[in-house]
CSV table of C-alpha atoms in Angstrom, one decimal:
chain,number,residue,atom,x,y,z
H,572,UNK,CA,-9.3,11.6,-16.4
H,573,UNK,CA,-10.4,15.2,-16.9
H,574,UNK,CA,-9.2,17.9,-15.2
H,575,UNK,CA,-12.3,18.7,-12.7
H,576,UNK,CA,-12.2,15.0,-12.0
H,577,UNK,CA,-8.6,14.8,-10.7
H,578,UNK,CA,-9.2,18.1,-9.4
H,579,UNK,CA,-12.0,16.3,-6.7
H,580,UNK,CA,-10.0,13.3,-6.3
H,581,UNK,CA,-6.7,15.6,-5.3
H,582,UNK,CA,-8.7,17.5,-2.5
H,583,UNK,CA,-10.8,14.2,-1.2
H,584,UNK,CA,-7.6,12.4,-1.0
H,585,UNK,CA,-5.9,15.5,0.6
H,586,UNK,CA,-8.5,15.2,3.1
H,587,UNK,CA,-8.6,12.1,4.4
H,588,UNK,CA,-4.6,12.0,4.3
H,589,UNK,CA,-5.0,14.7,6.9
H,590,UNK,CA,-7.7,12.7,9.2
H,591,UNK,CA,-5.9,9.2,8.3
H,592,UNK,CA,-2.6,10.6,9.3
H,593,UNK,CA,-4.3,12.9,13.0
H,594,UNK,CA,-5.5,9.1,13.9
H,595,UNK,CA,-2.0,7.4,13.0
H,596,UNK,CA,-0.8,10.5,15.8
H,597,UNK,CA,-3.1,9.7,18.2
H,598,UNK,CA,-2.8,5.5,18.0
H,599,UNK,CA,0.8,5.5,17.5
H,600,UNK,CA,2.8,5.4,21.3
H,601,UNK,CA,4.3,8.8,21.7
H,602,UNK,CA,7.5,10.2,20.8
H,603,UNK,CA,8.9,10.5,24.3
H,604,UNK,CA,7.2,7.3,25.6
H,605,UNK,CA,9.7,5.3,27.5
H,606,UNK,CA,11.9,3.8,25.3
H,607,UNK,CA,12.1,7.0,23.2
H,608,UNK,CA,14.2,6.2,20.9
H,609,UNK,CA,12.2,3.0,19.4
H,610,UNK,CA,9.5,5.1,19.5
H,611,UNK,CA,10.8,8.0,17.3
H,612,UNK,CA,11.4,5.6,14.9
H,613,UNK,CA,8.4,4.3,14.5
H,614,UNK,CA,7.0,7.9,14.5
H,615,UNK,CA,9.6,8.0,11.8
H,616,UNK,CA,8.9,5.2,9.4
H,617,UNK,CA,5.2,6.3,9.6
H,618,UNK,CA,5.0,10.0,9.6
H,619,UNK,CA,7.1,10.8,6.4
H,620,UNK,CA,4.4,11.8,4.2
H,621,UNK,CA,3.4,8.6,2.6
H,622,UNK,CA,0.3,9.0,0.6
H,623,UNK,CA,-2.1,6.8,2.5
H,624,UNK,CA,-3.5,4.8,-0.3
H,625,UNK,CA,-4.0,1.5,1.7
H,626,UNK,CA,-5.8,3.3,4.4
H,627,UNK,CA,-8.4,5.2,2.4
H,628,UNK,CA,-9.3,2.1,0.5
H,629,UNK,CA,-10.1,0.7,3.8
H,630,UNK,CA,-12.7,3.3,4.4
H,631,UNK,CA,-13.7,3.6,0.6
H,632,UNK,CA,-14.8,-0.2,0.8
H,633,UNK,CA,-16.6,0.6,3.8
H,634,UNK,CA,-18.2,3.6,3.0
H,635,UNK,CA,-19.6,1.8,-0.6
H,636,UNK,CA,-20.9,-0.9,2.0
H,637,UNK,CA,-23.2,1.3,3.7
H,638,UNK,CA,-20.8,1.5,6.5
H,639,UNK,CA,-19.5,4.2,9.1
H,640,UNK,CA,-16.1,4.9,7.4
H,641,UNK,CA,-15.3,6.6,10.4
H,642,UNK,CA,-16.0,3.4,12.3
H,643,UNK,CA,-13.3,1.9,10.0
H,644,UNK,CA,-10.7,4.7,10.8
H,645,UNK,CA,-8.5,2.2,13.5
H,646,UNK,CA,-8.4,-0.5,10.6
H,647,UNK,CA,-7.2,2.0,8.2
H,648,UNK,CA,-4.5,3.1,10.3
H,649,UNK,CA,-3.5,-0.5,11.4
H,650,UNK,CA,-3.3,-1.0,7.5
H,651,UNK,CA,-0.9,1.7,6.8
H,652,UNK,CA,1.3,0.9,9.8
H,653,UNK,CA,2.0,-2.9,8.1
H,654,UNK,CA,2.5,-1.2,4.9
H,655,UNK,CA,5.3,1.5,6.5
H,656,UNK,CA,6.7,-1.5,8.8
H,657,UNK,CA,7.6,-3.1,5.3
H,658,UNK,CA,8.9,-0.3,4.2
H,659,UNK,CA,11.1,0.5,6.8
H,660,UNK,CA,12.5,-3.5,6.1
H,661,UNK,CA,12.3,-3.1,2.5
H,662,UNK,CA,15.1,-0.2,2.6
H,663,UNK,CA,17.0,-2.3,5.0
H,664,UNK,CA,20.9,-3.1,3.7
H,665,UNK,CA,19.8,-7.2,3.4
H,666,UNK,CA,17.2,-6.1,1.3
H,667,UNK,CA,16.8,-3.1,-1.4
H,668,UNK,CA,19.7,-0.7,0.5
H,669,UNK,CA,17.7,2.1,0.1
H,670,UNK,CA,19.0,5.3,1.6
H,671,UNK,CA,15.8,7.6,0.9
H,672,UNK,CA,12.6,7.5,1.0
H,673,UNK,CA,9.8,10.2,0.0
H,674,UNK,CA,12.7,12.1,0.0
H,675,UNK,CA,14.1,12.3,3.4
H,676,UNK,CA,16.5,9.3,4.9
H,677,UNK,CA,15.1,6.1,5.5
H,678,UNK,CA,14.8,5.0,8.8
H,679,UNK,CA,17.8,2.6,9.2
H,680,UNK,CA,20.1,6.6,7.7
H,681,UNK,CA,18.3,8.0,10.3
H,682,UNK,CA,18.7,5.7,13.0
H,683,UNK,CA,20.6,2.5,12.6
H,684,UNK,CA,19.8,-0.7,11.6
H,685,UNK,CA,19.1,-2.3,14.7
H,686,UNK,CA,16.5,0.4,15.7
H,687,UNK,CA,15.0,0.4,12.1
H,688,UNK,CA,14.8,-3.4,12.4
H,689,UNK,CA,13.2,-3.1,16.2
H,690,UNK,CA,11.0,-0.5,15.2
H,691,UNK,CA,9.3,-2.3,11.6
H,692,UNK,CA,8.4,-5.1,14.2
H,693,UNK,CA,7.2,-2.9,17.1
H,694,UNK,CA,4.9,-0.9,14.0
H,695,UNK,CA,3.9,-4.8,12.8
H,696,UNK,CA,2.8,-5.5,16.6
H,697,UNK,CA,0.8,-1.8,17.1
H,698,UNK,CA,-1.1,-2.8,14.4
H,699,UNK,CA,-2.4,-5.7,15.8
H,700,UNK,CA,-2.8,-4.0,19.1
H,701,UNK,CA,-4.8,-1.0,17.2
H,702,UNK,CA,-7.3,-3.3,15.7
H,703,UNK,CA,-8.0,-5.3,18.8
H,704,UNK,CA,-8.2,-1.7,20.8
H,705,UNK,CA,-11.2,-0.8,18.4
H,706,UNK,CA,-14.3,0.1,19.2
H,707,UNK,CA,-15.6,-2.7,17.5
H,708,UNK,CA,-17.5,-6.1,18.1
H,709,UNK,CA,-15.1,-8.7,19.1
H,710,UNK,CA,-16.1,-11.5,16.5
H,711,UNK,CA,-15.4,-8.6,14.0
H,712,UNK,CA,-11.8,-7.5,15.4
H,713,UNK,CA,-11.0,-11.4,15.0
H,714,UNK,CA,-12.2,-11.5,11.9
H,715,UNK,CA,-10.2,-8.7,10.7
H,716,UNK,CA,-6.9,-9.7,12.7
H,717,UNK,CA,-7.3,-13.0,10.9
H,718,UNK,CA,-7.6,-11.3,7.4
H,719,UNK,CA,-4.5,-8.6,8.5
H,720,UNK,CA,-2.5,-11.9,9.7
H,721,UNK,CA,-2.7,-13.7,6.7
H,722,UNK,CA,-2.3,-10.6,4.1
H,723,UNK,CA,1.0,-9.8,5.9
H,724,UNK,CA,2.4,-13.2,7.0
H,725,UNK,CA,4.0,-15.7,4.5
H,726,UNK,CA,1.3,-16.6,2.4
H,727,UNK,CA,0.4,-13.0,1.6
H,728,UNK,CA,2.9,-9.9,1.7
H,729,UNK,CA,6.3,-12.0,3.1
H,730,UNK,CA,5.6,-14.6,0.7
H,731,UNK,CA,5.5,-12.4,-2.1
H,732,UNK,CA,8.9,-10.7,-0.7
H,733,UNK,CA,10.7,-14.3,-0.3
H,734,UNK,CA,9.9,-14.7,-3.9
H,735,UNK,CA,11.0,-11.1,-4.9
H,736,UNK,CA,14.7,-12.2,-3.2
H,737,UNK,CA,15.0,-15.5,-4.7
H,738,UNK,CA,14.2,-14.0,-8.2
H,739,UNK,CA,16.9,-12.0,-8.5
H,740,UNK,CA,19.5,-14.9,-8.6
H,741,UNK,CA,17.7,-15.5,-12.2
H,742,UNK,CA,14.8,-14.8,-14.7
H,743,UNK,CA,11.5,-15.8,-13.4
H,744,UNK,CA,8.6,-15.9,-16.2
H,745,UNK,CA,5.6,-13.8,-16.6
H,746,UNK,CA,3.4,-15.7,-14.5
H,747,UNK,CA,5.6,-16.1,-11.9
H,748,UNK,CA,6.1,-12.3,-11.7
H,749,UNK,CA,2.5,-12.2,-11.5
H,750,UNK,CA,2.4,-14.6,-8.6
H,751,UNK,CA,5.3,-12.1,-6.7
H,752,UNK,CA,3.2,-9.1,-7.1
H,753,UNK,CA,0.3,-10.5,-6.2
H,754,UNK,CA,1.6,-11.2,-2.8
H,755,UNK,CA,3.6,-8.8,-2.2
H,756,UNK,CA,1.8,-5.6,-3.6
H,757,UNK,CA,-1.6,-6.8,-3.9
H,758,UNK,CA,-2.3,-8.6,-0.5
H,759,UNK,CA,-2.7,-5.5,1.2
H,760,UNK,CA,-4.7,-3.7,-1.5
H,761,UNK,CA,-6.6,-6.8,-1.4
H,762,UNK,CA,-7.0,-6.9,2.9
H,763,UNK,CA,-7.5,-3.0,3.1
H,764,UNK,CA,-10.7,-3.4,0.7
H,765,UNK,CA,-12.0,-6.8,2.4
H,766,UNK,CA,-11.4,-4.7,5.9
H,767,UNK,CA,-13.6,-1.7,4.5
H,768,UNK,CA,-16.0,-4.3,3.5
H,769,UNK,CA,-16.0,-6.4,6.7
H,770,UNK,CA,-16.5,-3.0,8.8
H,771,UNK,CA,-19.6,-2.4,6.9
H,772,UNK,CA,-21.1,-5.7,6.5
H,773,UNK,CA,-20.8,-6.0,3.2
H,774,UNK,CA,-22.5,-8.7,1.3
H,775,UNK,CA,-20.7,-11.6,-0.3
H,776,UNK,CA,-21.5,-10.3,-4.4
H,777,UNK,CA,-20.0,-6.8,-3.3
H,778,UNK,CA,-17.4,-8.6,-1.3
H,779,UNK,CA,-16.5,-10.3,-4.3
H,780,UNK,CA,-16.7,-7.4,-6.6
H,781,UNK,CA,-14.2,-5.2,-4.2
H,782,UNK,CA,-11.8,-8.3,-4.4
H,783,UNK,CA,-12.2,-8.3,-8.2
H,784,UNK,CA,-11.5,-4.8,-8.0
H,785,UNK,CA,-8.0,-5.4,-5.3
H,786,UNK,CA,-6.5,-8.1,-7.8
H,787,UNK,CA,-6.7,-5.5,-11.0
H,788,UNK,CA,-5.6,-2.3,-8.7
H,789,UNK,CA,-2.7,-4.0,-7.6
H,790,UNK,CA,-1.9,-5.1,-10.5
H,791,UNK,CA,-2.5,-1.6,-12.2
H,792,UNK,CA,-0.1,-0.1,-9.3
H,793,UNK,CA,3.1,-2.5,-9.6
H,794,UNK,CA,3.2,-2.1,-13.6
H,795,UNK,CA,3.0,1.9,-12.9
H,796,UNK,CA,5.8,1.5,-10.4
H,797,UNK,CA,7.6,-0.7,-12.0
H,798,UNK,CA,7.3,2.2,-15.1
H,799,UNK,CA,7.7,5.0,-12.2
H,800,UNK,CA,11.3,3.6,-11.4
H,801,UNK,CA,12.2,3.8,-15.2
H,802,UNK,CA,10.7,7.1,-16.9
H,803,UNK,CA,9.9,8.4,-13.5
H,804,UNK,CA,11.5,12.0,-12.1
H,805,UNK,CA,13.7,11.2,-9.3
H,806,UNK,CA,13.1,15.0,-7.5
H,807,UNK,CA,9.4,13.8,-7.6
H,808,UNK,CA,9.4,10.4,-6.7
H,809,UNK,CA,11.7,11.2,-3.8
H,810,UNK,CA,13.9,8.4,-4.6
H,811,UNK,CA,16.4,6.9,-6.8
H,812,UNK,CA,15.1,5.5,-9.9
H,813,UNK,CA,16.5,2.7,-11.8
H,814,UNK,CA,16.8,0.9,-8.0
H,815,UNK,CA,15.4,-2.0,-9.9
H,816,UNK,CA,18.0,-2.6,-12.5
H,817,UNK,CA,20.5,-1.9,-10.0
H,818,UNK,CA,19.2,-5.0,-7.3
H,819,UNK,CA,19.0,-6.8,-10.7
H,820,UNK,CA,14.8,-7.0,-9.7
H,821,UNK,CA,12.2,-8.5,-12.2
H,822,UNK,CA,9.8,-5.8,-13.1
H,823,UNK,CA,6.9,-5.4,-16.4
H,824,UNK,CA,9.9,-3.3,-17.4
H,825,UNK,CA,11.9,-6.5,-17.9
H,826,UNK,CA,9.1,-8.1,-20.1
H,827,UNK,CA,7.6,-4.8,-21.8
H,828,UNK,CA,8.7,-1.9,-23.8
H,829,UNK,CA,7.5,1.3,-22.3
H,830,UNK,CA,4.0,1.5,-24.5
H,831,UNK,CA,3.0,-2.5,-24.1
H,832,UNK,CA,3.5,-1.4,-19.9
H,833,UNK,CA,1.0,1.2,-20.2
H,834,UNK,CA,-1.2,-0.6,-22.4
H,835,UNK,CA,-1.3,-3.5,-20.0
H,836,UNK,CA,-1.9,-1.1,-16.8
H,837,UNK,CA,-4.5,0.5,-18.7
H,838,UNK,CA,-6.2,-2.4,-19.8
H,839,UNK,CA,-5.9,-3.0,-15.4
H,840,UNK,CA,-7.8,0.1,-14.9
H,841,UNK,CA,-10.5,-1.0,-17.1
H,842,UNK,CA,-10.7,-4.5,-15.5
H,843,UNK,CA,-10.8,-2.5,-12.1
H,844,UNK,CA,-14.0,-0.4,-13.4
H,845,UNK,CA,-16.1,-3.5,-14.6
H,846,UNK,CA,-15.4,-5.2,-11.2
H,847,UNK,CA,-17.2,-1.7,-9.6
H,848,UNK,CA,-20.6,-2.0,-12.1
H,849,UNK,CA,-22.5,-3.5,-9.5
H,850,UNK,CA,-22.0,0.1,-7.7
H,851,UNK,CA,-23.7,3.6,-8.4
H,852,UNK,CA,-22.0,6.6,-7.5
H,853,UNK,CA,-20.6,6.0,-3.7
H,854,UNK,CA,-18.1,4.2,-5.9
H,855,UNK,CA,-16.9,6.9,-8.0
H,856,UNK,CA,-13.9,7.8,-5.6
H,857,UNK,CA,-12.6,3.9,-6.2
H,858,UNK,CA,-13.0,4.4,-10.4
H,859,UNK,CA,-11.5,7.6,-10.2
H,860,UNK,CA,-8.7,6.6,-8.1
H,861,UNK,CA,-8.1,3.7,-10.3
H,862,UNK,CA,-7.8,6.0,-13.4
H,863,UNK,CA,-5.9,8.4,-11.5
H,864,UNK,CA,-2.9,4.9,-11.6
H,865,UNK,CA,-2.5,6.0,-15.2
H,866,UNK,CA,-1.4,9.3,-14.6
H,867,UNK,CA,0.8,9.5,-11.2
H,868,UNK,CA,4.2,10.9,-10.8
H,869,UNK,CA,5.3,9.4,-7.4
């Protein structure tokens, strides 16, 4: 990617960080909403300067539809609050005992487990509140609530996490580290680019193409963490790396020496740019982003 290229990307992603993250202000409950102290800590576990991916794929796919992205602005949201509700569980002791995050605390340090338990649930709930809140037509919330609930639940995101936990008692094969990150990263790449594309009433070819698209970005993503927690600076990243090794995880790192990973999440990138030919230009933020995989820091 050349420089005036990630130049554009840095400030259109800049941008709707700032409008993605005023809507995540205004949906969330207040601070000082009785209880307060749940409620800070969902504030917490969402407002900590995540980089919104999820939620501007949501209004990418919608925007490449023909659709209003603003329209699709609730959906985002309720995307990144599912993807910061797993977070907050993620860093939970019972699971990766992470005590930072994008370098501040994470939200069981913060708080306490309980509350950081309570409030990934509550954020898991507001999401599904959020959606049905929108200003949307009904057989389209449903739609979308259906495609959220199964992204998330135990055949999508969970699943993939179940699988993550059980693995580390031994060494799972290539395909069934596939299989794990395909649940567990990809669902929600793959629901926030179906969401975009239900907003906008995409057609069923560019439906397919945006899916084609999810699988090879997800893909792309976990092999660059899984790279990220190796070579990666840790004052960037804003956490530890080598957390993998330590909680004895299976990563590409485990089946690949540094060049073979970034060979294989290049050769991602590219299968994420063929998936997009059937698009002109309004799909140039998606390719860019896509390349943009190859080069990240955090």
């Amino acid at each position: 990617m050349d420089e005036t290229a990630l130049r554009e990307l840095n400030h259109n992603l800049a941008r709707q960080k700032r409008e993605v993250e005023a809507a995540l202000y205004e949906l969330l409950p207040p601070e000082d909403a009785f209880p307060p102290r749940i409620h800070a800590a969902m504030r917490y576990g969402v407002m900590n300067g995540g980089k919104r991916l999820r939620p501007i794929l949501v209004r990418e796919a919608c925007r490449i539809g023909g659709g209003d992205d603003a329209a699709a602005l609730p959906v985002a949201c309720a995307l990144e609050m599912i993807h910061s509700y797993s977070l907050v569980h993620d860093d939970l002791p019972c699971m990766d005992d992470d005590h930072f995050r994008r370098g501040v605390p994470t939200c069981h340090i913060a708080f306490d487990e309980a509350t950081a338990v309570l409030a990934g649930d509550a954020l898991l709930t507001c999401a599904f509140h959020t959606v049905a809140a929108a200003e949307l037509p009904a057989i389209l919330k449903a739609d979308i609530i259906r495609e959220l609930s199964v992204a998330a639940g135990s055949r999508g995101m969970i699943g993939g996490q179940i699988l993550d936990l059980e693995a580390e008692e031994r060494v799972v094969s290539l395909d069934e580290l596939r299989q794990i990150h395909a649940l567990k990263t990809g669902a929600l790449f793959r629901a926030a680019l179906r969401c975009g594309g239900m907003v906008a009433g995409m057609d069923a070819d560019s439906m397919a193409a945006v899916d084609d698209y999810a699988a090879h970005f997800g893909m792309a993503f976990q092999i660059t963490d899984d790279i990220l927690d190796v070579a990666g600076e840790e004052a960037v990243l804003g956490k530890p790396v080598g957390s993998d090794a330590r909680n004895q995880k299976n990563t590409y790192m485990s089946f690949f020496s540094l060049p073979q990973a970034q060979q294989l999440a290049a050769d991602e990138v590219l299968a994420c740019l063929k998936a997009l030919d059937r698009f002109g230009p309004e799909a140039d933020i998606l390719r860019t982003l896509a390349e943009y995989l190859l080069t990240r820091n955090s």
